[in-house]
Coordinates of C-alpha atoms and ligand atoms in Angstrom, one line a residue:
M30 CA 134.2 163.9 120.9
K31 CA 131.4 161.4 120.3
K32 CA 129.4 160.7 123.4
L33 CA 129.1 157.2 124.8
R34 CA 125.6 155.9 124.2
I35 CA 124.3 154.2 127.3
G36 CA 121.3 151.9 127.8
I37 CA 119.8 151.0 131.1
I38 CA 118.3 147.5 131.5
G39 CA 116.0 147.2 134.5
V40 CA 114.6 150.6 135.5
G41 CA 113.8 149.9 139.1
G42 CA 115.1 151.3 142.4
I43 CA 118.9 151.3 141.8
A44 CA 118.6 152.5 138.2
Q45 CA 116.3 155.4 139.2
G46 CA 118.1 156.2 142.4
R47 CA 121.8 156.0 141.4
H48 CA 122.7 155.2 137.8
I49 CA 120.3 157.3 135.7
P50 CA 121.0 160.5 137.8
A51 CA 124.8 159.8 137.6
F52 CA 124.8 159.3 133.8
L53 CA 122.5 162.4 133.3
Q54 CA 125.0 164.4 135.3
L55 CA 127.8 163.3 133.0
R56 CA 126.0 164.7 129.9
D57 CA 129.2 166.1 128.4
V58 CA 130.7 162.6 127.9
C59 CA 127.6 160.3 127.7
E60 CA 124.0 160.1 126.7
I61 CA 121.3 157.7 127.9
T62 CA 119.8 156.6 124.6
A63 CA 117.6 153.7 125.6
L64 CA 115.8 152.0 128.5
C65 CA 114.6 148.5 128.8
D66 CA 112.3 146.8 131.4
V67 CA 110.0 143.9 131.3
N68 CA 107.6 146.3 133.0
V69 CA 107.6 148.4 129.8
D70 CA 105.2 151.1 131.3
R71 CA 107.8 151.9 134.0
A72 CA 110.5 152.2 131.3
K73 CA 108.2 154.5 129.1
E74 CA 107.4 156.7 132.1
T75 CA 111.1 157.1 133.0
A76 CA 112.0 157.7 129.4
E77 CA 109.4 160.5 129.1
K78 CA 110.6 162.1 132.3
H79 CA 114.2 162.4 131.1
Q80 CA 113.6 162.6 127.3
I81 CA 115.3 159.3 126.5
P82 CA 114.5 158.4 122.9
H83 CA 114.2 154.6 122.9
V84 CA 112.3 152.1 125.1
F85 CA 112.3 148.3 124.8
E86 CA 110.7 145.4 126.6
N87 CA 113.3 142.9 125.4
Y88 CA 117.0 143.7 126.1
Q89 CA 118.1 142.1 122.8
D90 CA 116.4 144.9 121.0
L91 CA 118.2 147.6 122.9
F92 CA 121.8 146.7 121.9
S93 CA 121.7 148.4 118.4
E94 CA 121.0 151.8 120.1
V95 CA 123.9 151.8 122.6
D96 CA 127.7 151.5 123.1
A97 CA 127.4 150.4 126.8
V98 CA 124.7 149.0 129.1
C99 CA 124.1 149.3 132.8
I100 CA 122.4 146.1 134.0
C101 CA 120.0 146.7 137.0
T102 CA 117.8 143.6 136.9
P103 CA 117.5 141.0 139.6
N104 CA 120.7 139.0 140.1
K105 CA 119.4 136.0 138.1
F106 CA 119.7 137.9 134.8
H107 CA 123.1 139.5 135.3
A108 CA 125.1 136.8 133.6
E109 CA 122.7 136.1 130.8
I110 CA 122.3 139.8 129.8
S111 CA 126.0 140.6 130.2
I112 CA 127.0 137.8 127.9
A113 CA 124.3 138.8 125.4
A114 CA 125.6 142.4 125.5
F115 CA 129.2 141.3 124.8
E116 CA 128.0 139.2 121.9
A117 CA 126.4 142.3 120.5
G118 CA 129.7 144.3 121.0
V119 CA 128.5 146.4 124.0
H120 CA 130.4 147.4 127.2
V121 CA 128.8 146.4 130.5
L122 CA 128.4 148.0 134.0
C123 CA 126.6 145.3 135.9
E124 CA 125.0 145.8 139.4
K125 CA 126.3 143.8 142.3
P126 CA 126.6 140.9 143.1
M127 CA 128.3 140.1 139.8
A128 CA 126.1 137.0 139.3
L129 CA 124.4 134.1 141.1
S130 CA 127.6 132.0 141.3
A131 CA 131.4 132.2 140.6
E132 CA 130.8 129.9 137.6
E133 CA 128.5 132.5 136.0
C134 CA 131.0 135.2 136.8
E135 CA 133.7 133.3 134.9
A136 CA 131.4 133.0 131.9
M137 CA 130.9 136.7 132.0
I138 CA 134.6 137.4 132.1
A139 CA 135.3 135.0 129.2
A140 CA 132.6 136.7 127.1
S141 CA 134.0 140.2 127.9
K142 CA 137.5 139.1 126.9
K143 CA 136.3 137.5 123.7
A144 CA 134.4 140.7 122.7
D145 CA 137.3 142.9 124.0
K146 CA 134.7 145.0 125.9
V147 CA 134.7 146.5 129.4
L148 CA 133.0 144.6 132.3
A149 CA 132.6 146.6 135.4
I150 CA 130.7 145.6 138.6
A151 CA 128.9 148.3 140.7
Y152 CA 130.6 147.7 144.0
H153 CA 130.1 151.4 144.8
Y154 CA 131.4 151.2 148.3
R155 CA 134.9 151.4 146.7
F156 CA 134.1 154.9 145.5
M157 CA 133.0 156.2 148.9
K158 CA 135.4 158.9 150.2
E159 CA 136.2 156.9 153.4
S160 CA 137.1 153.8 151.2
Q161 CA 139.3 155.9 148.9
A162 CA 141.1 157.3 152.0
A163 CA 141.5 153.9 153.4
K164 CA 143.0 152.5 150.2
K165 CA 145.7 155.2 150.2
A166 CA 146.3 154.7 154.0
M167 CA 147.0 151.0 153.6
Q168 CA 150.6 151.8 153.0
E169 CA 150.8 152.9 156.7
V170 CA 148.9 149.7 157.8
G171 CA 151.4 147.4 156.1
T172 CA 150.7 143.8 155.5
P173 CA 147.2 143.0 156.7
L174 CA 146.9 140.5 159.6
V175 CA 143.3 140.6 160.9
V176 CA 140.3 142.0 159.1
R177 CA 136.9 142.5 160.8
I178 CA 133.6 143.1 159.0
Q179 CA 130.3 143.8 160.6
A180 CA 127.5 144.8 158.1
L181 CA 124.5 144.6 160.4
R182 CA 121.0 146.0 160.3
R183 CA 118.5 145.7 163.1
R184 CA 115.3 144.2 161.8
K185 CA 115.5 145.7 158.2
V186 CA 114.6 142.9 155.8
P187 CA 113.8 144.6 152.5
G188 CA 110.0 144.4 152.2
W189 CA 110.0 145.5 148.5
G190 CA 111.2 144.0 145.2
V191 CA 112.5 140.4 145.0
F192 CA 115.2 140.5 147.7
T193 CA 113.7 137.6 149.6
N194 CA 113.4 135.3 146.6
K195 CA 116.3 132.8 146.3
D196 CA 115.5 131.9 142.7
L197 CA 115.8 135.5 141.5
Q198 CA 118.5 136.8 143.9
G199 CA 120.6 133.7 144.8
G200 CA 120.6 134.6 148.5
G201 CA 119.8 137.3 151.1
S202 CA 121.8 139.4 153.4
L203 CA 125.2 138.0 152.3
I204 CA 124.8 138.3 148.6
D205 CA 122.9 141.6 148.9
Y206 CA 124.6 143.6 151.7
G207 CA 127.6 141.7 153.1
C208 CA 129.0 141.5 149.6
H209 CA 129.8 145.2 149.5
L210 CA 132.0 145.1 152.7
L211 CA 133.5 141.8 151.6
D212 CA 134.5 143.4 148.3
L213 CA 135.8 146.5 150.0
A214 CA 137.9 144.5 152.5
L215 CA 139.4 142.3 149.8
W216 CA 140.4 145.4 147.7
L217 CA 142.0 147.1 150.7
M218 CA 143.9 143.9 151.4
G219 CA 145.2 143.8 147.8
N220 CA 142.9 140.8 146.9
P221 CA 145.1 138.0 148.3
K222 CA 143.8 134.6 147.4
Q223 CA 141.6 132.8 150.0
T224 CA 142.9 129.5 151.2
M225 CA 140.0 128.6 153.5
V226 CA 136.4 129.8 154.0
S227 CA 133.9 128.6 156.5
G228 CA 130.5 130.1 157.2
T229 CA 127.0 129.7 158.8
T230 CA 123.8 131.1 157.4
Y231 CA 120.6 131.7 159.3
N232 CA 117.0 132.6 158.5
T233 CA 115.4 131.6 161.7
L234 CA 113.9 135.0 162.5
S235 CA 112.5 135.7 159.1
K236 CA 110.8 132.3 158.8
M237 CA 108.8 133.1 162.0
P238 CA 105.5 134.9 161.6
N239 CA 104.7 138.4 162.9
Q240 CA 108.3 139.8 162.8
V241 CA 108.7 143.4 163.8
N242 CA 110.5 144.8 160.6
Q243 CA 111.5 148.3 160.0
W244 CA 111.6 148.1 156.2
G245 CA 108.1 147.0 155.2
E246 CA 106.4 143.6 155.2
F247 CA 107.6 140.3 153.7
D248 CA 106.0 136.9 153.6
H249 CA 107.7 134.6 156.1
E250 CA 106.3 131.5 154.4
T251 CA 108.0 132.3 151.0
F252 CA 111.2 133.8 152.6
D253 CA 113.9 131.4 151.4
V254 CA 117.2 133.4 151.7
D255 CA 119.6 134.1 154.6
D256 CA 119.0 137.0 157.0
H257 CA 122.1 136.6 159.1
V258 CA 125.5 135.1 158.2
T259 CA 128.8 134.6 160.0
A260 CA 132.1 133.5 158.3
Y261 CA 135.8 133.1 158.8
A262 CA 138.3 133.2 156.0
Q263 CA 142.1 132.7 155.7
F264 CA 144.3 134.1 152.9
E265 CA 147.6 133.0 151.3
N266 CA 149.4 136.1 152.7
G267 CA 148.6 134.9 156.3
A268 CA 145.7 137.3 156.9
S269 CA 142.4 136.2 158.3
M270 CA 138.9 137.7 158.2
L271 CA 136.1 137.7 160.7
F272 CA 132.9 138.4 158.9
E273 CA 129.3 139.0 160.0
T274 CA 126.3 140.4 158.0
S275 CA 122.6 140.6 158.7
W276 CA 119.3 142.1 157.6
A277 CA 117.6 141.1 160.8
A278 CA 119.9 141.1 163.8
N279 CA 118.7 141.5 167.3
I280 CA 121.2 144.3 168.2
K281 CA 120.9 147.8 169.7
D282 CA 121.8 149.7 166.6
D283 CA 122.8 149.1 162.9
K284 CA 126.5 148.7 162.5
E285 CA 128.8 149.1 159.5
H286 CA 132.3 148.3 160.6
L287 CA 135.4 147.4 158.6
S288 CA 138.7 147.5 160.4
I289 CA 142.1 146.1 159.5
S290 CA 145.0 145.4 161.9
G291 CA 148.3 145.3 160.0
V292 CA 152.0 144.8 160.7
D293 CA 152.7 148.6 160.9
G294 CA 149.3 150.1 161.9
G295 CA 145.6 149.7 161.7
L296 CA 142.5 151.5 160.3
S297 CA 138.8 151.7 160.5
V298 CA 136.9 152.7 157.4
F299 CA 133.5 154.0 158.7
P300 CA 134.4 156.6 160.0
F301 CA 137.9 156.7 158.6
E302 CA 140.5 156.5 161.3
L303 CA 144.2 155.5 161.2
Y304 CA 146.0 153.9 164.2
T305 CA 149.8 154.1 164.2
T306 CA 152.8 154.3 166.4
K307 CA 155.3 157.2 166.2
N308 CA 157.9 158.7 168.6
G309 CA 157.2 156.0 171.1
M310 CA 153.5 156.9 171.2
L311 CA 150.2 155.3 170.0
L312 CA 148.5 157.8 167.6
N313 CA 145.0 158.0 166.3
S314 CA 144.3 160.1 163.2
Q315 CA 140.9 161.2 162.0
A316 CA 140.3 162.8 158.6
A317 CA 139.1 166.4 158.9
W318 CA 138.3 166.5 155.1
I319 CA 138.6 163.9 152.4
P320 CA 138.7 165.2 148.8
S321 CA 136.1 163.1 147.0
E322 CA 132.6 163.1 145.7
E323 CA 129.8 162.8 148.3
N324 CA 127.8 160.5 146.0
P325 CA 129.8 157.4 145.1
G326 CA 127.5 156.8 142.1
L327 CA 129.1 159.6 140.2
P328 CA 132.8 158.6 140.3
Q329 CA 131.6 155.0 139.6
A330 CA 129.9 156.1 136.4
K331 CA 132.8 158.4 135.4
N332 CA 135.3 155.5 135.9
F333 CA 133.1 153.2 133.8
I334 CA 132.8 155.7 130.9
Q335 CA 136.6 156.5 131.0
A336 CA 137.4 152.8 130.9
C337 CA 135.0 152.3 127.9
L338 CA 136.9 155.1 126.2
G339 CA 140.2 153.5 127.0
L340 CA 141.3 156.4 129.2
E341 CA 141.3 154.9 132.7
E342 CA 141.8 151.5 134.4
L343 CA 138.6 150.1 136.0
V344 CA 138.5 150.6 139.8
V345 CA 136.4 147.4 140.2
K346 CA 138.0 144.7 138.0
P347 CA 135.7 141.8 137.1
E348 CA 138.3 139.3 138.5
E349 CA 138.0 141.0 141.9
A350 CA 134.2 140.8 141.8
L351 CA 134.6 137.1 140.9
Q352 CA 136.6 136.6 144.0
V353 CA 133.8 138.0 146.1
S354 CA 131.4 135.5 144.5
Q355 CA 133.9 132.6 145.1
I356 CA 133.9 133.4 148.8
I357 CA 130.1 133.8 148.9
D358 CA 129.7 130.4 147.2
R359 CA 132.1 128.9 149.7
I360 CA 130.1 130.4 152.7
Y361 CA 126.8 129.0 151.3
E362 CA 128.4 125.6 150.6
S363 CA 130.0 125.3 154.0
S364 CA 126.9 126.3 155.8
E365 CA 124.9 123.6 153.9
S366 CA 127.5 121.0 155.0
F367 CA 127.3 122.3 158.6
R368 CA 123.4 122.0 158.6
E369 CA 123.6 118.5 157.0
G370 CA 126.1 117.5 159.7
I371 CA 123.8 118.5 162.6
S372 CA 120.6 117.1 161.0
Q373 CA 122.2 113.5 160.8
Ligands
NAD77 N1 124.8 148.8 144.6 C1 123.8 148.8 145.5 O1 124.0 149.2 146.7 C2 122.5 148.2 145.2 C3 121.3 148.6 145.8 C4 120.1 148.0 145.5 C5 120.1 147.1 144.5 N2 121.2 146.7 143.8 C6 121.2 145.7 142.8 O2 120.5 146.2 141.7 C7 119.8 145.2 141.0 C8 118.3 145.6 140.9 O3 117.8 146.0 142.2 P1 116.7 147.0 142.4 O4 116.6 147.3 143.9 O5 116.8 148.1 141.5 O6 115.4 146.1 142.1 P2 114.0 146.5 141.5 O7 113.1 145.4 141.7 O8 113.6 147.9 142.1 O9 114.3 146.8 139.9 C9 114.6 145.7 139.0 C10 113.9 146.0 137.7 O10 114.3 145.1 136.7 C11 113.2 144.8 135.9 N3 113.5 143.4 135.3 C12 113.4 142.2 135.8 N4 113.8 141.3 135.0 C13 114.1 141.9 133.8 C14 114.6 141.5 132.6 N5 114.9 140.2 132.3 N6 114.9 142.5 131.6 C15 114.7 143.8 131.9 N7 114.2 144.2 133.1 C16 114.0 143.3 134.0 C17 112.1 144.8 136.9 O11 110.8 144.9 136.2 C18 112.4 146.0 137.7 O12 111.9 147.2 137.2 C19 120.0 143.9 141.9 O13 121.0 143.2 141.3 C20 120.5 144.4 143.2 O14 121.3 143.6 143.9 C21 122.4 147.3 144.2

């Protein structure tokens, strides 16, 4: 069988740490044939290390050498490059968040449909073994009622890359970190439509000088994204969601919590636990072993390749990633109205 030819656009942290190793491991079904980065020396160095034949500075030049691309640039370029890839007849696996806004996501979906090419978004939390277990266990939870998300880091603003630059990333802790847990919760719930979203964003701490930060240094003067966000959402199936995410919380320890209380039972994803009633008792179940890959990057890459070959359905459908962006847009908009209200 002919191998799927893959190009990587943006050869920074996530490409080197997750996608390139995963595609290299899947050598029997794919081959990385080209790399592209505006920092062409970085792309050349990486190509030499892994014997990848083609290197480009401009992504438009790469499309003729590939069947699919993995887009790992800052968020600002996700939509533009995806649409260009579809116009060139190439499948796309795009890093999260899908794009800067729901409007951009819709344009990406329209372009993928027009080209009849796959559009996958790298919400890799879905491929974690705890998430896979939780998805199966949702049948014991029944209709979801209340969903709780806490994606909290204690003083860990990313001090590298462009994460604190609104123009390039579109936001901070919410669009970068909270989006993963938001996507995972929506998927577990069966992606019911949101009917109301309200949120508040903060960047008070990161705008103050001399912050104690565990993940390197950042410039408090140019910091223009959120570092802490709270939100509340309601859904058409009657469920509600309590959401909090932060890069810079003043808390004892980092916390990554997603739990769902449903009509029949409840679950917590990290670590995976199931709460049910049986024989007149309240029962807690913990997984002793979950059959899945340790590294979620690998099943994510496999699913993308299989979808491009027409052999599997995508796990992360673009319409679902669009919903995450719609909720993110609403949180940012509602926070802006809240701030305008209190400044009057
Ligand atoms: N799934 C995850 O958990 C996860 C983790 C980290 C980052 N990400 C996402 O991955 C993307 C990249 O993040 P990163 O941490 O690798 O950033 P990075 O800064 O380490 O790498 C980005 C690379 O893109 C290159 N680049 C910028 N503009 C380009 C363009 N127009 N064409 C080609 N190359 C371009 C840069 O030179 C850089 O090498 C972001 O969207 C981020 O949200 C996802």
